[in-house]
Coordinates of C-alpha atoms in Angstrom, one line a residue:
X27 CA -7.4 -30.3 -1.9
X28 CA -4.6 -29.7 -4.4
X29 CA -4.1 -26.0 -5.6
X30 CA -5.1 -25.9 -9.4
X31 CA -2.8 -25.5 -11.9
X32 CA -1.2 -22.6 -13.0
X33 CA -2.9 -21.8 -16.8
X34 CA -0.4 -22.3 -19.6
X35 CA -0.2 -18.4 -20.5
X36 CA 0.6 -17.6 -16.8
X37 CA 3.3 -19.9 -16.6
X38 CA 4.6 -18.6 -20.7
X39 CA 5.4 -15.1 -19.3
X40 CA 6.8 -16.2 -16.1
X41 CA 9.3 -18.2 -17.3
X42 CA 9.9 -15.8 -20.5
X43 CA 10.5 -13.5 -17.4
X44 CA 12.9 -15.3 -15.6
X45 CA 14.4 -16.2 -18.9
X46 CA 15.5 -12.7 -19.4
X47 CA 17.0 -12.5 -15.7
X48 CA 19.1 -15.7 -16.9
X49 CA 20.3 -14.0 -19.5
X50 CA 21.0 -10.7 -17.4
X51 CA 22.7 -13.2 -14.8
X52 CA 25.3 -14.6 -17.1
X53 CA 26.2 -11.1 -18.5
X54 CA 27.1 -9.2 -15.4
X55 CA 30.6 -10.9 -15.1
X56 CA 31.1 -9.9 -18.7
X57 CA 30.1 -6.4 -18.3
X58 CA 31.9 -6.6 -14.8
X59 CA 35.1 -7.5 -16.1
X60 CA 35.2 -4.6 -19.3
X61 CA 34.0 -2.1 -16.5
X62 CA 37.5 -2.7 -15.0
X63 CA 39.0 -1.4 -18.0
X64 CA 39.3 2.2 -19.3
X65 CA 38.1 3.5 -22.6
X66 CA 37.5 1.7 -25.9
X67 CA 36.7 -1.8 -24.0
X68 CA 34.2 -0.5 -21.5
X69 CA 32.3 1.5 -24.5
X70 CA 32.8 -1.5 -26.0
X71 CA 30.4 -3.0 -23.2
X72 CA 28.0 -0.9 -23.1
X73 CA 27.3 -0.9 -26.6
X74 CA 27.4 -4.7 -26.8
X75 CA 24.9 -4.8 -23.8
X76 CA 22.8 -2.2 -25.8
X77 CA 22.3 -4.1 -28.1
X78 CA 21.4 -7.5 -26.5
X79 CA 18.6 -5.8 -25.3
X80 CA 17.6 -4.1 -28.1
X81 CA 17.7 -7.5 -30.1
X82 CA 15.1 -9.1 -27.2
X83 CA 13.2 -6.0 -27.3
X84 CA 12.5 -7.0 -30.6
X85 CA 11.7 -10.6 -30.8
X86 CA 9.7 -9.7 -27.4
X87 CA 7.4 -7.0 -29.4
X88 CA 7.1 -10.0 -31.9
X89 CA 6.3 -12.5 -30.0
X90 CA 4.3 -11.3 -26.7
X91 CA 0.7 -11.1 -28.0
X92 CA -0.7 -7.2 -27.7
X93 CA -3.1 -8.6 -24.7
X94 CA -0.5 -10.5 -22.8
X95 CA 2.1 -7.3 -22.9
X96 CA 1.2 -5.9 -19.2
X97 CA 0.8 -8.4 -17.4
X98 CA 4.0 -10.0 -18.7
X99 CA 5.5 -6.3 -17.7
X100 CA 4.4 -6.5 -14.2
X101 CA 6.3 -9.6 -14.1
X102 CA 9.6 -8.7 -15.8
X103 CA 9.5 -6.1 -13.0
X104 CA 8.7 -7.6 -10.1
X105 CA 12.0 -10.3 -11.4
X106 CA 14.1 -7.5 -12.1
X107 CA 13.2 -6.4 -8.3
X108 CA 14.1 -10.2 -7.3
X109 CA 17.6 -9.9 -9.1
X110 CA 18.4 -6.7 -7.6
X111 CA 17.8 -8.0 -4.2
X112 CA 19.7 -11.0 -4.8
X113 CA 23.0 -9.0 -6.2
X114 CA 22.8 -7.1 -3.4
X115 CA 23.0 -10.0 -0.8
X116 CA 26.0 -12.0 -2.8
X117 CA 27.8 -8.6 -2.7
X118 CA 31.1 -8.7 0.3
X119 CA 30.8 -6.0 2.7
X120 CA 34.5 -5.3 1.1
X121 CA 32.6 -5.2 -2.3
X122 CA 33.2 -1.8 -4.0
X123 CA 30.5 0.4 -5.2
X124 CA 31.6 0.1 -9.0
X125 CA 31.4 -3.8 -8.5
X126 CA 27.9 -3.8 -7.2
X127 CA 26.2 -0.7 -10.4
X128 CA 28.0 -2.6 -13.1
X129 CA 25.7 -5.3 -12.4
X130 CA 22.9 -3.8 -11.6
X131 CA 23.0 -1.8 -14.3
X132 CA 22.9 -5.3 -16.6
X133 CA 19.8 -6.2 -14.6
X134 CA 17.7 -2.6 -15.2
X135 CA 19.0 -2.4 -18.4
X136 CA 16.8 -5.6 -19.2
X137 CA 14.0 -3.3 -18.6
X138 CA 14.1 -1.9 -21.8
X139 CA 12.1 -4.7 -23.5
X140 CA 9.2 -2.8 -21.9
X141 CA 9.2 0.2 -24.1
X142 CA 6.6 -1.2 -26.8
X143 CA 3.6 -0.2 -28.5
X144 CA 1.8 -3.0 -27.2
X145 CA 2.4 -1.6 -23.4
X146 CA -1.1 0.0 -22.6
X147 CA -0.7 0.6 -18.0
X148 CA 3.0 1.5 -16.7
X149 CA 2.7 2.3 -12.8
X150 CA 6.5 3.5 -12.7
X151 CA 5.7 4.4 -8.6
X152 CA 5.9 0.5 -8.4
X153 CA 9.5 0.4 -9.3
X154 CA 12.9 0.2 -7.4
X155 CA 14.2 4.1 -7.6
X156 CA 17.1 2.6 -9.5
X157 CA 14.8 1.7 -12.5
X158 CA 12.7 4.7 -13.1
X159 CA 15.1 6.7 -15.1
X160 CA 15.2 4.3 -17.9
X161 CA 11.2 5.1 -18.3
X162 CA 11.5 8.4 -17.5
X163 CA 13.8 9.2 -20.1
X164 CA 12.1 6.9 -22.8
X165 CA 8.3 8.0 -22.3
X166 CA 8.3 9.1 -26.2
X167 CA 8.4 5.3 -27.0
X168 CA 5.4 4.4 -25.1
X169 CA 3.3 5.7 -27.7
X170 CA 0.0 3.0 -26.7
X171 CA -0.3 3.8 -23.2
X172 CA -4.1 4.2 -21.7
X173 CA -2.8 4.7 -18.2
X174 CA 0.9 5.9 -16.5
X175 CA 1.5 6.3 -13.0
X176 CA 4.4 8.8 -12.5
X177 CA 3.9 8.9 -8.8
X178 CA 5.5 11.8 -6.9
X179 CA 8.4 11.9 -9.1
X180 CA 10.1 13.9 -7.0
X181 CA 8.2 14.3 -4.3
X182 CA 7.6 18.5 -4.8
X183 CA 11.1 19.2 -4.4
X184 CA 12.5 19.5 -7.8
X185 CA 9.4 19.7 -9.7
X186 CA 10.9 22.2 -12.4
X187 CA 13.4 19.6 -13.3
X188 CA 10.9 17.2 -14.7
X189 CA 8.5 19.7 -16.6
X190 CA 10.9 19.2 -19.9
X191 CA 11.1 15.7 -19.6
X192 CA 7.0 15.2 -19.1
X193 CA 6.2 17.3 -21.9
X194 CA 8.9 15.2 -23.8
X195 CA 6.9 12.1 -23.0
X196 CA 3.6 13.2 -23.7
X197 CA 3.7 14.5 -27.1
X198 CA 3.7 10.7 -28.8
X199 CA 0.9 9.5 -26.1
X200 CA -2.4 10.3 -28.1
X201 CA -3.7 7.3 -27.0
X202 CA -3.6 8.1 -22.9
X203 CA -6.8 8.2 -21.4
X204 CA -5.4 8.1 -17.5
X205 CA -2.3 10.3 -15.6
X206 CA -1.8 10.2 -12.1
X207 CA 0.9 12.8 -11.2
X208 CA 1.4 13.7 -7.9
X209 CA 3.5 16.6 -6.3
X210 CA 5.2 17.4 -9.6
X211 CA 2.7 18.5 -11.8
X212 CA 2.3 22.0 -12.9
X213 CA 0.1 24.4 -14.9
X214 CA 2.3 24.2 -18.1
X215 CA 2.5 19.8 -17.5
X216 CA -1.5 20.5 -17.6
X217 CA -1.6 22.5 -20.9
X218 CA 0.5 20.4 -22.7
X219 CA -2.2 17.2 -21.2
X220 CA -4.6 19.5 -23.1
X221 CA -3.1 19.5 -26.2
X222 CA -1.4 16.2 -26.8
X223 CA -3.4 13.8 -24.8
X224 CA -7.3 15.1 -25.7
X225 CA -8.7 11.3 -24.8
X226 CA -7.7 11.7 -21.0
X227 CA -10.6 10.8 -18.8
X228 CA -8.6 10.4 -15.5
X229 CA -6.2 12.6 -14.2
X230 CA -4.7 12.4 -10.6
X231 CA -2.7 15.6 -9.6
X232 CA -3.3 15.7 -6.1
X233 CA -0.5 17.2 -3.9
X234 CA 1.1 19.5 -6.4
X235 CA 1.2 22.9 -5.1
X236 CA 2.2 24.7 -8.2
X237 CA -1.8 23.5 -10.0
X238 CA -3.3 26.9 -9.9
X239 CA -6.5 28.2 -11.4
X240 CA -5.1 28.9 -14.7
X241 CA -5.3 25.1 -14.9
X242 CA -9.2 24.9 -14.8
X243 CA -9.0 26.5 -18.5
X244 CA -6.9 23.6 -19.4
X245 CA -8.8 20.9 -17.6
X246 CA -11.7 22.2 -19.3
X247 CA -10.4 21.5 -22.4
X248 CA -10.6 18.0 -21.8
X249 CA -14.0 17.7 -23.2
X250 CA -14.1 13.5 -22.3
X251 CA -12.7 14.5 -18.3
X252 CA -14.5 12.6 -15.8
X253 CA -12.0 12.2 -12.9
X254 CA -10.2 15.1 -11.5
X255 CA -8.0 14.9 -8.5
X256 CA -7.3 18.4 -7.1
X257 CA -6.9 17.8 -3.4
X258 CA -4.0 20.3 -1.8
X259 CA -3.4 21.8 -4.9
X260 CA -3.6 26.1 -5.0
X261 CA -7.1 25.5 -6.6
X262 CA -9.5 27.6 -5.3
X263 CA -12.9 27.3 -4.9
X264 CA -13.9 29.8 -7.5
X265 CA -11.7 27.8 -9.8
X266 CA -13.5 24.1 -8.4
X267 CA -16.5 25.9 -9.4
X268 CA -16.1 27.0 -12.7
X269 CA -14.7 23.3 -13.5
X270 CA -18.2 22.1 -12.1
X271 CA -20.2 24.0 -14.4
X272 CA -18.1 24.2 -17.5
X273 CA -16.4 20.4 -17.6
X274 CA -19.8 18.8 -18.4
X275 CA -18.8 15.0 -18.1
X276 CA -17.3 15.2 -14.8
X277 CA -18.2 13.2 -12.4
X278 CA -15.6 12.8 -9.8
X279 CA -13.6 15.2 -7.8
X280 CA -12.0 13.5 -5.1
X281 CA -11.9 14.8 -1.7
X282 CA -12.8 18.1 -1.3
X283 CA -13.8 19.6 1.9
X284 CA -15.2 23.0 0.5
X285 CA -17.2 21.2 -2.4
X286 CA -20.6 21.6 0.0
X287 CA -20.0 25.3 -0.6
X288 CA -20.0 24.7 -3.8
X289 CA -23.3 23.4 -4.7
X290 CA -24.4 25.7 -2.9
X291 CA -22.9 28.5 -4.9
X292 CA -24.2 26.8 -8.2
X293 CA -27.3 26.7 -6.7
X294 CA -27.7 30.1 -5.8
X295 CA -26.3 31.5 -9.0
X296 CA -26.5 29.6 -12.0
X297 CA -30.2 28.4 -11.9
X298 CA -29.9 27.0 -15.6
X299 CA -27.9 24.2 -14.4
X300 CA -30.5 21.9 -13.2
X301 CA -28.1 19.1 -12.7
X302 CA -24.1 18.0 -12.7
X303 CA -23.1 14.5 -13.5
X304 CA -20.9 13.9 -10.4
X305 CA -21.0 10.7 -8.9
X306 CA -18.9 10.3 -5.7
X307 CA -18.9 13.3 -2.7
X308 CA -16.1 13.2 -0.4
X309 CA -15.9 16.2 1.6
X310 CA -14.5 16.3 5.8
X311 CA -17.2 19.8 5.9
X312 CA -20.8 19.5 5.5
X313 CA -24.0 20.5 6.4
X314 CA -27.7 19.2 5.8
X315 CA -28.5 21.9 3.3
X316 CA -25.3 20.7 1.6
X317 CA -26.5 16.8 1.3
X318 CA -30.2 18.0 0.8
X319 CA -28.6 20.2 -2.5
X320 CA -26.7 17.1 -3.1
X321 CA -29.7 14.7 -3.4
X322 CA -31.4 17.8 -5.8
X323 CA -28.2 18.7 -7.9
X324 CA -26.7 15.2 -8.5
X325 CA -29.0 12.8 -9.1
X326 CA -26.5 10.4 -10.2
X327 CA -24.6 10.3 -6.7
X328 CA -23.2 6.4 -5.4
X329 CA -21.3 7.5 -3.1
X330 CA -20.9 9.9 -0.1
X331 CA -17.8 10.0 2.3
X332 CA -18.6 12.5 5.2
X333 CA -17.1 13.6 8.7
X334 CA -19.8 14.1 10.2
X335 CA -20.4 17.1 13.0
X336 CA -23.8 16.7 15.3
X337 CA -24.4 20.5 15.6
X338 CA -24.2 21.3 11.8
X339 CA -25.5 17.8 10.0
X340 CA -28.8 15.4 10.5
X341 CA -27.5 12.5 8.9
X342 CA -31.1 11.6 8.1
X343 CA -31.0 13.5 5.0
X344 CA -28.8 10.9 3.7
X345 CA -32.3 9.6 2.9
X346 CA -33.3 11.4 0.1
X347 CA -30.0 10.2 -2.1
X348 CA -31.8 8.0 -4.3
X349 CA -28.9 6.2 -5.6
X350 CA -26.9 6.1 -2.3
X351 CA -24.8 2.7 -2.7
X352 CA -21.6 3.4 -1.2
X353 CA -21.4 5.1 2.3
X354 CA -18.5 6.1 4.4
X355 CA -19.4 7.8 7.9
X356 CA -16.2 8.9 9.8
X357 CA -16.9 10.2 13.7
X358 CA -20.7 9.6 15.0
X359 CA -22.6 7.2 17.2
X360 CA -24.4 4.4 15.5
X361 CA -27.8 5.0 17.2
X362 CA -27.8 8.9 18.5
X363 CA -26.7 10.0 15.2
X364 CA -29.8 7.5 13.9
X365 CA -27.8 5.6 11.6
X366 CA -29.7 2.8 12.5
X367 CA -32.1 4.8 11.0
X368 CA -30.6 5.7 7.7
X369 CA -30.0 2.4 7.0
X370 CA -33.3 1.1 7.9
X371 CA -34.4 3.4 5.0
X372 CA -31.2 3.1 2.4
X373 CA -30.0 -0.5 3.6
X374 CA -31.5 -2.0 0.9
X375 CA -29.1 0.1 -1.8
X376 CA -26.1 -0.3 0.0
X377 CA -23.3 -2.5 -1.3
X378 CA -20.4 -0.6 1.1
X379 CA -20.4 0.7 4.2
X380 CA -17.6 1.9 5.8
X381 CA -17.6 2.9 9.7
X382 CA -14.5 4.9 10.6
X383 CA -14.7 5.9 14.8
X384 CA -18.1 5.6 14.9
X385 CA -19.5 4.5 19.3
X386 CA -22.3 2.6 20.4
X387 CA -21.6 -0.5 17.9
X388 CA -22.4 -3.8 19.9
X389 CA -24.3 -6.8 18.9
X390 CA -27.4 -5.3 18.4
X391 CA -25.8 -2.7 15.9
X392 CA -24.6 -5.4 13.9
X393 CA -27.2 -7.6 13.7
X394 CA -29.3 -4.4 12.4
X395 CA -26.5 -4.1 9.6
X396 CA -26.7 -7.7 8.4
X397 CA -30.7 -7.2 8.5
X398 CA -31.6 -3.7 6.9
X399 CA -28.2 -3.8 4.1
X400 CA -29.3 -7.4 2.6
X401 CA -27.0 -6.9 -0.7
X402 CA -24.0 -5.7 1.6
X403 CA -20.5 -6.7 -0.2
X404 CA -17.9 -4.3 1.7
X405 CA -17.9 -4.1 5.4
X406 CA -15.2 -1.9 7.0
X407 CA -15.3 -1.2 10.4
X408 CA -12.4 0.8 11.2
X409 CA -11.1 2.2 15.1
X410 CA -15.1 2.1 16.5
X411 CA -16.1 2.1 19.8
X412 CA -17.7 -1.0 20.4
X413 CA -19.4 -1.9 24.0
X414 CA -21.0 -5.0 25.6
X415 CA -24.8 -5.4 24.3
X416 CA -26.9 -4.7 27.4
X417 CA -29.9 -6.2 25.5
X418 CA -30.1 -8.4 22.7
X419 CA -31.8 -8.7 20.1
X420 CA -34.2 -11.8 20.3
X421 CA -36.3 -11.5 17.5
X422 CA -35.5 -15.1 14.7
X423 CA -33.5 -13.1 11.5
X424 CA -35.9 -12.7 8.7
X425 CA -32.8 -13.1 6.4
X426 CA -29.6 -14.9 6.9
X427 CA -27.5 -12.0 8.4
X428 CA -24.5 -10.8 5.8
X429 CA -25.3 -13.7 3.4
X430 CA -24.1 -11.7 0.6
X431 CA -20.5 -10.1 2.6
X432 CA -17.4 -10.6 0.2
X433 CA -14.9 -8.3 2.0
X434 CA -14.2 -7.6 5.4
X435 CA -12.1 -4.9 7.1
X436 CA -12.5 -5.5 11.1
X437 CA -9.7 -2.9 12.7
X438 CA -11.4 -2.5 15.9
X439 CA -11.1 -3.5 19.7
X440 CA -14.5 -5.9 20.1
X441 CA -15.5 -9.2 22.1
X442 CA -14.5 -11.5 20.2
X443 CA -18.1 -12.9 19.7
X444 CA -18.5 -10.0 17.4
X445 CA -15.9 -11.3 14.9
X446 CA -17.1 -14.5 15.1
X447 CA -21.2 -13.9 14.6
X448 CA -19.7 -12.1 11.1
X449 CA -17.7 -14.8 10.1
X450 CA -19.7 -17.6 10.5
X451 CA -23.0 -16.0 8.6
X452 CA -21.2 -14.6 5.9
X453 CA -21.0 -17.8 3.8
X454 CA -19.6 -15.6 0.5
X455 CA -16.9 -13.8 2.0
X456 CA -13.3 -13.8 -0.1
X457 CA -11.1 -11.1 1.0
X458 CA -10.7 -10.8 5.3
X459 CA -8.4 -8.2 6.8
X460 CA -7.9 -8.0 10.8
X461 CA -6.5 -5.4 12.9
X462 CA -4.2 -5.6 15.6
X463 CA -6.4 -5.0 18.4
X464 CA -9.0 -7.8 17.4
X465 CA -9.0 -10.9 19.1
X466 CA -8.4 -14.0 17.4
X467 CA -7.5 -18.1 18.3
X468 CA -7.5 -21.1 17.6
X469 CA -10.7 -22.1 18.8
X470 CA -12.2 -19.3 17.6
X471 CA -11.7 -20.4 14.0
X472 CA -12.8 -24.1 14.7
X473 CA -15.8 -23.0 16.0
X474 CA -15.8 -20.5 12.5
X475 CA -15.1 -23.8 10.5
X476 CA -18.0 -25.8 12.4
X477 CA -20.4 -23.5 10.9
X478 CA -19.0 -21.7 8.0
X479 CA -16.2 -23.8 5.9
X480 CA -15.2 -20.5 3.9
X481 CA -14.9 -22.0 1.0
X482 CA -14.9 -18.6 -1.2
X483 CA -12.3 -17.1 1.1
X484 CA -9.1 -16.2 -1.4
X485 CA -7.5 -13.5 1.2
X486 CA -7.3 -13.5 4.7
X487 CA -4.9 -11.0 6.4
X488 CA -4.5 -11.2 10.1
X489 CA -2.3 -8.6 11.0
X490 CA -1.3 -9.5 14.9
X491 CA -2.1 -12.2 17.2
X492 CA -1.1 -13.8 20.6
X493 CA -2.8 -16.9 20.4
X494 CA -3.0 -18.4 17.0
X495 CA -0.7 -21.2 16.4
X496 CA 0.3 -22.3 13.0
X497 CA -2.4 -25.2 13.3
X498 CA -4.8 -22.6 11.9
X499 CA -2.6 -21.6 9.2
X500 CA -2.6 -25.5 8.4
X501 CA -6.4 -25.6 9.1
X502 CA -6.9 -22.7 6.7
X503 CA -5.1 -24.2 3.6
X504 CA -7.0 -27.5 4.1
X505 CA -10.2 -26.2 4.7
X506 CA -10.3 -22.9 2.5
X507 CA -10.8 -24.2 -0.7
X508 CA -10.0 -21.3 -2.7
X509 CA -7.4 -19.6 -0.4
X510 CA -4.8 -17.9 -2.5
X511 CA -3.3 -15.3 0.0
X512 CA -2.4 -15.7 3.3
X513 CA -0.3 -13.0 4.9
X514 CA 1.2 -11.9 7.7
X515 CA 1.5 -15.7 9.8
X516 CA 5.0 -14.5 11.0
X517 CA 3.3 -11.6 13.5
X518 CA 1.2 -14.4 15.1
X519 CA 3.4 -14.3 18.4
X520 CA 3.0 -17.8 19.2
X521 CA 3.9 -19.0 14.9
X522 CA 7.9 -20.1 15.4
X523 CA 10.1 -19.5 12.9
X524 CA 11.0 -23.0 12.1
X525 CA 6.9 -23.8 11.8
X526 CA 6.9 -21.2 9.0
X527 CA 9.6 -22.5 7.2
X528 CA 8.2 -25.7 7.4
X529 CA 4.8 -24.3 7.0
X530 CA 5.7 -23.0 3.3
X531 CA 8.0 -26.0 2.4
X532 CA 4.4 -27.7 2.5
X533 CA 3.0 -25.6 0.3
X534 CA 5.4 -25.9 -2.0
X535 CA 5.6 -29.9 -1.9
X536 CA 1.4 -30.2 -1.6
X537 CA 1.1 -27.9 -4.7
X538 CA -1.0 -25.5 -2.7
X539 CA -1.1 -22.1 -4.9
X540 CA -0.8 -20.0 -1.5
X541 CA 0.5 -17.1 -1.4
X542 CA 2.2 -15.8 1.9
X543 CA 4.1 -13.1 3.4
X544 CA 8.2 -13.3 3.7
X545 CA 9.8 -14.7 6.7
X546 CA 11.1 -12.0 9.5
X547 CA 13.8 -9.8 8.7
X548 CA 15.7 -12.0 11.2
X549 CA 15.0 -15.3 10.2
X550 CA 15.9 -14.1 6.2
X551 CA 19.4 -12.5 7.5
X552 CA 20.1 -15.8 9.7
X553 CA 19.3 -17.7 6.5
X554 CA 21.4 -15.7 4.1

């Protein structure tokens, strides 16, 4: 079955994107050859070039309808990327170093266009290195951002450097309702959040070491905050408590191992607050009385994340979390730590369930997974132990086991039966990702297709294999009627490089939209 066509507005900013590298193309030997000279002619340059751009920035912010303007971002940038790659591989080893920035500066300064009112979610961490200055410098002109993604800036190391420059860029963003800011962000970055950006409802800070507790009074501030990363900052606990109790919308705190301790403190100490509004509980450290207080404190809670520890937690008070939809259990054994028994009880809630070295899993485990969590849409199971079934069970399913699975994370060492009984009853699954330890073949997969056509299945990442050929890649694309990502074919050991090339060059002819992985950094340097 043919791929469908690409819709009309897709295919608009695509083009308009590549356009733009056209253009950026046929001026680097232009600015190249007035680099070569000294004085007026290369300012000469530079201002011509400045105001190219400056002229498509315009008839860009004219044209580009206010909805369209991110998504034809993400492309400009990921083309930009493209360019950049391909200057570098046309460049002579002999090449000099002026040769190769005068033309790569042509190619980022075509990233200018971006700096509109219409752009609403910049993620600068997703840029070449190369490229982040020009939005670093220009965050003033970004005045309708919602979201921006500064990364790690620098990582911790110069964080002083780019306090002006923040502050700088936040004083036009009224508008911004969500910062992530890691390593770099400081105390003073966080008062200034306070008092130009009073809409922010997310903010990701994790990693800096210079947040302190004087940042809780400016955090509070934020009267619509409902997401506050603090984990490894110098935060305290006294300071994660007075956030709990005075930043009334909050509802998400990220990992935090002490936040048990916590609740407990509120509980013990400020016995107006009946309730907090938080939502999600990720802690490596806690005890019953800490999930029994959650269940009584937070009556809103989704979604628990624990490491659990036998001789200081019965996960059997997981029970009285009446919302509990979303559970990740890292180190315990599926049936002496009675999870069987938990989700006997709170299966029928749970959409996610994530298993992270958790023993005992065999056959039997799973099949009481796909029976007690009917509504189950996530299923990770991540480095667990799983053994030989010594006894099955026998009993006919009283519901089709994981008829409602749509993604699948399997990164653990398993008969391969095990993979296989998931695959072929999960008739809605979309999105499959396997590990390098789990067994997969050919036959495997025609035995998948016998049973279970996968016609939902859009992504399908199978990380390492020794025995699937590139007949299953073929197989896929035929059979998988919605497949729009396959990755990673070129670390299936027995997948030659020729049958990937050929592989793709029927993708391309077929007009299958697949998506799939680059060739091996060999095969692209023997082709280049």
């Amino acid at each position: 079955m043919l791929g469908q066509p690409a819709r009309l507005e897709d295919m608009a900013l695509k083009r308009s994107a590549t356009w733009l590298c056209v253009i950026a193309e046929n001026l680097m030997p232009i600015m190249l050859h007035m680099s070569k000279s000294r004085g007026t002619e290369e300012h000469e340059g530079q201002k011509i070039l400045k105001q190219i751009v400056s002229d498509l920035r315009d008839d860009y912010d004219h044209c580009v309808p206010a909805h369209l303007f991110d998504e034809f971002g993400r492309e400009l940038i990921e083309q930009i990327k493209d360019l950049i790659e391909r200057v570098k591989r046309a460049l002579d080893v002999r090449a000099s170093m002026a040769k190769f920035l005068a033309q790569v500066n042509v190619a980022i300064a075509m990233s200018d266009i971006l700096l509109s009112r219409k752009l609403r979610s910049l993620k600068i961490d997703d840029m070449p290195k190369m490229m982040r200055h020009v939005f670093y410098s220009r965050m003033s002109d970004m005045k309708g951002l919602r979201y921006l993604s500064l990364g790690s800036m620098t990582g911790g190391w110069k964080t002083f450097d780019m306090q002006e420059t923040i502050m700088k860029g936040m004083v036009t963003m009224k508008n911004l309702t969500g910062l992530t800011l890691n390593y770099d962000c400081t105390d003073t970055i966080l008062q200034g959040l306070a008092k130009f950006c009073p809409n922010l409802e997310y903010v990701d800070i994790s990693n800096s070491k210079y947040i302190t507790n004087d940042s809780i009074e400016h955090l509070v501030k934020l009267k619509n905050l409902k997401v506050a990363l603090l984990h490894r900052t110098q935060i305290t606990i006294s300071g994660i408590i007075e956030l709990l109790v005075k930043a009334k919308n909050l509802t998400d705190l990220g990992r935090y191992d002490e936040l048990g301790r916590c609740l407990e403190f509120i509980d013990q100490n400020y016995p107006q607050i009946s309730s907090l509004k938080l939502r999600k509980f990720e802690t490596r450290f806690a005890t019953t009385r800490h999930i029994q207080l959650l269940a009584e404190l937070c009556p809103d809670i989704y979604y628990v994340s624990i490491f659990h520890n036998m001789l200081l937690m019965d996960l059997m008070a997981l029970v009285g979390i009446n919302n509990l939809s979303e559970l990740y259990l890292l180190s315990c054994d599926f049936f002496a730590d009675q999870i069987r028994d938990v989700l006997q009880v709170k299966g029928c809630n749970l959409t996610c369930l994530h298993l992270e070295h958790v023993d005992q899993i065999d056959m039997n485990a799973l099949i009481y997974i796909s029976q007690y969590c009917v509504d189950l849409k996530v299923l990770s199971l991540y480095n667990c132990v799983m053994i030989p079934s010594t006894s099955l069970y026998t009993r006919r399913f009283a519901i089709p086991p994981f008829m409602n699975l749509e993604k699948l994370w399997f990164v653990s060492d398993c008969p391969p039966q095990y993979l296989e009984f998931i695959l072929v009853t999960a008739l809605k699954i979309k999105f499959i990702q396997l590990g390098t330890q789990v067994f997969t073949s050919d036959e495997m997969f025609e035995r998948i297709f016998l049973r279970n056509p996968l016609q939902y299945l859009e992504d399908i990442r199978i990380i390492n294999s020794d025995e699937l050929t590139i007949a299953t890649a073929y197989r896929m694309v035929e059979n998988c009627t919605s497949l729009k990502v396959l990755n990673e074919i070129e670390c299936w050991k027995k997948v030659r490089d020729y049958e990937l090339v050929q592989f793709r060059e029927m993708l391309k002819e077929r007009n299958y939209a697949v998506h799939t992985a680059p060739l091996r950094k060999y095969a692209t340097e023997q082709m280049n």
